[in-house]
């Protein structure tokens, strides 16, 4: 298979390494020439992705920020062959899928929204890994939901990455869910770390502190774009969280042991129920 990848950061670099390790030909593009040169020298990429090599690709993976992904689609759509499948990896789906589906219908190629549920708090090609996606879930937003053969084709195209599961959804549901499962975690972690106590915690912290603050170390440019694109869903989750925190604060402020114990018990039971499902 010939695969084209635009954007050689953590996600794009990991796709390149996985497909190359599986014996496929990898064409890639990154605006940073030094990264491109290193990717070729390291053996993760065979050659640049340009107008000529793009026409050879059965699969094109767009591993860019949402606005850049939309720009890439607008600038490249008329050069993509009808037999090619294009999958993006953006953390929000509504805008990129709207553009992708419209352009695919106009020019005849296939567009599928995608979001790999894998990564680290670190970014860049140097942190990409050949097994980044092994066993992970890949969320896809297909143009049709009732075509088993089409979904099987997408599964086969993505097989070299090693995903353990394909989760099929709509762009709207994806963005609503991801506001809770991903964006809130990054926002809360980033806000939590801002206590002045953070400079005094050594010797007083263990796993819970490490778990909660891991994703405070984030790519602020990317996450600002993701948060703003999904701000309505994120604001809804944030308001719910603030309301919940206020209950805990009220219990502490009023020295209400029963109320606090009840809140803690409810949270524990909810976590147990979620984990059982």
Short mmCIF file of C-alpha atoms in Angstrom, two decimals:
data_model
loop_
_atom_site.label_atom_id
_atom_site.label_comp_id
_atom_site.label_asym_id
_atom_site.label_seq_id
_atom_site.Cartn_x
_atom_site.Cartn_y
_atom_site.Cartn_z
CA UNK A 1 0.00 0.00 0.00
CA UNK A 2 1.08 3.58 -0.64
CA UNK A 3 0.15 5.90 2.22
CA UNK A 4 0.49 9.68 2.32
CA UNK A 5 0.81 11.54 5.61
CA UNK A 6 0.66 15.29 6.04
CA UNK A 7 1.98 16.45 9.40
CA UNK A 8 4.80 14.55 11.09
CA UNK A 9 4.11 15.31 14.71
CA UNK A 10 3.38 12.73 17.39
CA UNK A 11 0.38 11.23 15.57
CA UNK A 12 1.55 11.56 11.98
CA UNK A 13 5.01 10.29 12.89
CA UNK A 14 3.54 7.27 14.65
CA UNK A 15 1.40 6.46 11.60
CA UNK A 16 4.49 6.73 9.39
CA UNK A 17 6.54 4.40 11.60
CA UNK A 18 3.73 1.85 11.92
CA UNK A 19 2.99 1.63 8.20
CA UNK A 20 6.66 1.58 7.26
CA UNK A 21 7.32 -1.22 9.75
CA UNK A 22 4.48 -3.18 8.15
CA UNK A 23 6.17 -2.97 4.76
CA UNK A 24 4.21 -0.16 3.13
CA UNK A 25 5.51 2.83 1.16
CA UNK A 26 5.19 6.06 3.12
CA UNK A 27 5.08 9.50 1.52
CA UNK A 28 4.92 12.44 3.91
CA UNK A 29 4.95 16.21 4.20
CA UNK A 30 5.76 18.54 7.04
CA UNK A 31 6.26 22.30 6.92
CA UNK A 32 9.43 21.88 9.01
CA UNK A 33 12.08 20.71 6.55
CA UNK A 34 14.38 19.50 9.33
CA UNK A 35 11.68 17.12 10.55
CA UNK A 36 11.04 15.87 7.03
CA UNK A 37 14.76 15.28 6.48
CA UNK A 38 15.08 13.43 9.79
CA UNK A 39 12.00 11.29 9.06
CA UNK A 40 13.53 10.22 5.73
CA UNK A 41 16.97 9.59 7.24
CA UNK A 42 15.46 7.56 10.08
CA UNK A 43 13.67 5.33 7.59
CA UNK A 44 10.14 6.23 8.67
CA UNK A 45 9.39 8.00 5.38
CA UNK A 46 10.33 6.94 1.85
CA UNK A 47 9.84 10.21 -0.01
CA UNK A 48 8.03 13.57 0.15
CA UNK A 49 4.28 13.74 -0.34
CA UNK A 50 3.74 16.08 -3.29
CA UNK A 51 1.27 16.39 -6.15
CA UNK A 52 2.87 13.45 -7.98
CA UNK A 53 3.20 10.99 -5.09
CA UNK A 54 -0.22 11.98 -3.74
CA UNK A 55 -1.80 10.47 -6.87
CA UNK A 56 -0.20 7.11 -6.00
CA UNK A 57 -1.70 6.90 -2.51
CA UNK A 58 -4.52 4.57 -1.55
CA UNK A 59 -4.72 6.26 1.85
CA UNK A 60 -3.97 9.81 2.93
CA UNK A 61 -3.78 10.61 6.64
CA UNK A 62 -4.13 14.25 7.68
CA UNK A 63 -2.38 14.68 11.03
CA UNK A 64 -2.77 18.45 11.44
CA UNK A 65 -4.60 20.86 13.74
CA UNK A 66 -8.26 21.30 12.71
CA UNK A 67 -7.92 24.64 10.88
CA UNK A 68 -4.79 23.48 9.06
CA UNK A 69 -6.57 20.23 8.12
CA UNK A 70 -9.44 22.20 6.59
CA UNK A 71 -6.97 24.35 4.66
CA UNK A 72 -5.13 21.26 3.41
CA UNK A 73 -8.37 19.71 2.18
CA UNK A 74 -9.41 22.91 0.41
CA UNK A 75 -6.00 23.23 -1.27
CA UNK A 76 -5.58 19.57 -2.21
CA UNK A 77 -9.05 18.14 -2.91
CA UNK A 78 -8.89 18.65 -6.68
CA UNK A 79 -5.65 16.62 -6.85
CA UNK A 80 -6.85 13.58 -4.87
CA UNK A 81 -7.76 10.57 -7.07
CA UNK A 82 -11.29 9.09 -6.80
CA UNK A 83 -9.91 5.75 -5.57
CA UNK A 84 -8.14 7.37 -2.60
CA UNK A 85 -9.46 7.38 0.98
CA UNK A 86 -8.64 10.40 3.16
CA UNK A 87 -8.77 10.15 6.95
CA UNK A 88 -8.08 13.06 9.29
CA UNK A 89 -6.87 12.75 12.90
CA UNK A 90 -8.22 15.98 14.38
CA UNK A 91 -9.38 16.14 17.99
CA UNK A 92 -12.66 17.80 16.93
CA UNK A 93 -14.78 16.55 14.07
CA UNK A 94 -17.64 18.91 13.21
CA UNK A 95 -15.80 21.45 11.04
CA UNK A 96 -13.28 19.15 9.38
CA UNK A 97 -15.93 16.53 8.56
CA UNK A 98 -18.27 19.13 7.11
CA UNK A 99 -15.50 20.32 4.79
CA UNK A 100 -14.20 16.83 4.03
CA UNK A 101 -17.59 15.35 3.11
CA UNK A 102 -18.45 18.30 0.86
CA UNK A 103 -15.15 18.18 -1.01
CA UNK A 104 -15.24 14.39 -1.32
CA UNK A 105 -18.69 14.59 -2.90
CA UNK A 106 -17.47 17.24 -5.32
CA UNK A 107 -14.23 15.55 -6.40
CA UNK A 108 -15.07 11.88 -6.01
CA UNK A 109 -12.62 10.65 -3.36
CA UNK A 110 -13.65 9.14 -0.01
CA UNK A 111 -13.37 11.13 3.20
CA UNK A 112 -13.66 9.64 6.68
CA UNK A 113 -13.31 11.58 9.92
CA UNK A 114 -10.93 9.98 12.37
CA UNK A 115 -9.55 10.42 15.87
CA UNK A 116 -7.02 7.94 17.31
CA UNK A 117 -7.52 7.50 21.04
CA UNK A 118 -3.80 7.35 21.78
CA UNK A 119 -0.96 9.73 22.46
CA UNK A 120 1.19 11.18 25.20
CA UNK A 121 1.56 14.53 26.93
CA UNK A 122 4.67 15.06 24.79
CA UNK A 123 4.49 16.18 21.18
CA UNK A 124 6.57 16.05 18.03
CA UNK A 125 8.05 13.45 15.71
CA UNK A 126 10.81 12.58 18.17
CA UNK A 127 8.21 11.21 20.58
CA UNK A 128 6.29 9.23 17.94
CA UNK A 129 6.29 5.44 18.28
CA UNK A 130 5.77 2.52 15.95
CA UNK A 131 3.34 0.93 18.45
CA UNK A 132 1.55 4.13 19.53
CA UNK A 133 -1.84 2.86 18.35
CA UNK A 134 -1.51 -0.82 19.22
CA UNK A 135 -4.72 -1.95 20.91
CA UNK A 136 -6.15 1.59 21.02
CA UNK A 137 -9.55 2.71 19.81
CA UNK A 138 -9.84 4.60 16.54
CA UNK A 139 -12.95 6.75 16.32
CA UNK A 140 -14.26 7.12 12.79
CA UNK A 141 -16.98 9.32 11.33
CA UNK A 142 -17.93 7.70 8.02
CA UNK A 143 -20.05 9.27 5.27
CA UNK A 144 -22.45 6.29 5.55
CA UNK A 145 -23.29 4.11 8.54
CA UNK A 146 -25.09 1.15 6.98
CA UNK A 147 -22.45 -0.16 4.57
CA UNK A 148 -20.66 -3.13 6.16
CA UNK A 149 -18.28 -3.54 3.21
CA UNK A 150 -17.27 0.12 3.41
CA UNK A 151 -16.50 -0.12 7.12
CA UNK A 152 -14.52 -3.31 6.49
CA UNK A 153 -12.47 -1.45 3.87
CA UNK A 154 -11.65 1.30 6.38
CA UNK A 155 -10.70 -1.33 8.95
CA UNK A 156 -8.31 -2.94 6.47
CA UNK A 157 -6.76 0.39 5.48
CA UNK A 158 -6.07 1.15 9.15
CA UNK A 159 -4.91 -2.37 10.06
CA UNK A 160 -1.15 -1.62 9.86
CA UNK A 161 -1.52 0.93 12.68
CA UNK A 162 -2.63 -1.85 15.04
CA UNK A 163 -5.83 -0.35 16.43
CA UNK A 164 -7.74 -2.70 18.73
CA UNK A 165 -11.17 -1.26 18.00
CA UNK A 166 -13.03 1.00 15.58
CA UNK A 167 -15.68 3.18 17.20
CA UNK A 168 -18.19 4.49 14.67
CA UNK A 169 -20.04 7.71 15.48
CA UNK A 170 -21.23 11.07 14.17
CA UNK A 171 -19.23 14.28 14.27
CA UNK A 172 -21.69 15.82 16.71
CA UNK A 173 -21.60 12.91 19.15
CA UNK A 174 -17.81 12.71 18.91
CA UNK A 175 -17.38 16.35 19.88
CA UNK A 176 -19.84 16.08 22.77
CA UNK A 177 -18.17 12.95 24.15
CA UNK A 178 -14.61 14.18 23.68
CA UNK A 179 -15.39 17.35 25.64
CA UNK A 180 -15.87 15.07 28.66
CA UNK A 181 -13.35 12.27 28.11
CA UNK A 182 -10.40 14.32 26.85
CA UNK A 183 -10.80 18.08 26.86
CA UNK A 184 -12.06 18.37 30.44
CA UNK A 185 -9.22 16.18 31.68
CA UNK A 186 -6.65 18.48 30.08
CA UNK A 187 -8.41 21.63 31.26
CA UNK A 188 -8.80 20.45 34.87
CA UNK A 189 -5.22 19.18 35.04
CA UNK A 190 -3.89 22.45 33.66
CA UNK A 191 -5.92 24.49 36.14
CA UNK A 192 -5.11 22.24 39.12
CA UNK A 193 -1.35 22.66 38.68
CA UNK A 194 -1.63 26.45 39.17
CA UNK A 195 -1.81 26.26 42.97
CA UNK A 196 1.24 27.90 44.62
CA UNK A 197 1.53 24.69 46.65
CA UNK A 198 2.90 23.01 43.54
CA UNK A 199 6.38 24.34 44.32
CA UNK A 200 6.35 22.75 47.78
CA UNK A 201 4.89 19.31 47.11
CA UNK A 202 8.07 17.23 46.74
CA UNK A 203 8.07 14.47 49.29
CA UNK A 204 4.32 14.86 49.77
CA UNK A 205 2.98 13.51 46.47
CA UNK A 206 2.43 10.06 45.01
CA UNK A 207 0.43 8.39 42.26
CA UNK A 208 -2.74 10.45 42.57
CA UNK A 209 -0.85 13.71 42.05
CA UNK A 210 1.06 12.26 39.11
CA UNK A 211 -2.10 10.90 37.48
CA UNK A 212 -4.03 14.14 37.85
CA UNK A 213 -1.28 16.46 36.61
CA UNK A 214 0.19 14.37 33.76
CA UNK A 215 -1.71 16.14 30.96
CA UNK A 216 -1.14 19.61 32.39
CA UNK A 217 2.01 19.38 30.26
CA UNK A 218 0.24 20.02 26.97
CA UNK A 219 0.63 21.71 23.60
CA UNK A 220 -1.08 25.02 24.36
CA UNK A 221 -1.49 26.06 20.72
CA UNK A 222 -3.23 22.85 19.71
CA UNK A 223 -5.45 22.62 22.78
CA UNK A 224 -6.52 26.27 22.53
CA UNK A 225 -7.74 25.56 18.99
CA UNK A 226 -9.49 22.36 20.06
CA UNK A 227 -11.14 23.99 23.07
CA UNK A 228 -12.39 26.97 21.04
CA UNK A 229 -13.73 24.80 18.24
CA UNK A 230 -15.66 22.72 20.77
CA UNK A 231 -16.41 25.49 23.24
CA UNK A 232 -20.18 24.87 23.53
CA UNK A 233 -19.73 21.24 24.54
CA UNK A 234 -16.77 22.08 26.76
CA UNK A 235 -18.64 24.91 28.49
CA UNK A 236 -21.50 22.52 29.24
CA UNK A 237 -19.13 20.01 30.87
CA UNK A 238 -17.27 22.79 32.69
CA UNK A 239 -20.51 24.22 34.14
CA UNK A 240 -21.50 20.75 35.39
CA UNK A 241 -18.08 20.31 36.99
CA UNK A 242 -18.14 23.71 38.67
CA UNK A 243 -21.62 22.97 40.06
CA UNK A 244 -20.38 19.66 41.43
CA UNK A 245 -17.28 21.23 42.99
CA UNK A 246 -19.47 23.86 44.59
CA UNK A 247 -21.35 21.14 46.46
CA UNK A 248 -18.11 19.83 47.93
CA UNK A 249 -17.07 23.36 48.87
CA UNK A 250 -20.41 24.04 50.55
CA UNK A 251 -20.12 20.86 52.61
CA UNK A 252 -16.62 21.82 53.78
CA UNK A 253 -17.58 25.43 54.46
CA UNK A 254 -20.60 24.42 56.56
CA UNK A 255 -18.68 21.60 58.27
CA UNK A 256 -21.39 19.22 57.12
CA UNK A 257 -19.87 15.75 57.57
CA UNK A 258 -22.95 13.90 56.36
CA UNK A 259 -23.19 15.94 53.17
CA UNK A 260 -19.50 15.49 52.35
CA UNK A 261 -19.59 11.76 53.05
CA UNK A 262 -22.67 11.42 50.85
CA UNK A 263 -21.00 13.28 47.98
CA UNK A 264 -17.89 11.13 48.23
CA UNK A 265 -19.96 7.95 48.42
CA UNK A 266 -22.01 8.93 45.36
CA UNK A 267 -18.85 9.58 43.36
CA UNK A 268 -17.31 6.26 44.40
CA UNK A 269 -20.46 4.33 43.49
CA UNK A 270 -20.71 6.05 40.12
CA UNK A 271 -17.11 5.16 39.33
CA UNK A 272 -17.73 1.52 40.31
CA UNK A 273 -20.84 1.40 38.14
CA UNK A 274 -19.04 2.89 35.14
CA UNK A 275 -16.11 0.48 35.48
CA UNK A 276 -18.43 -2.54 35.59
CA UNK A 277 -20.04 -1.69 32.26
#
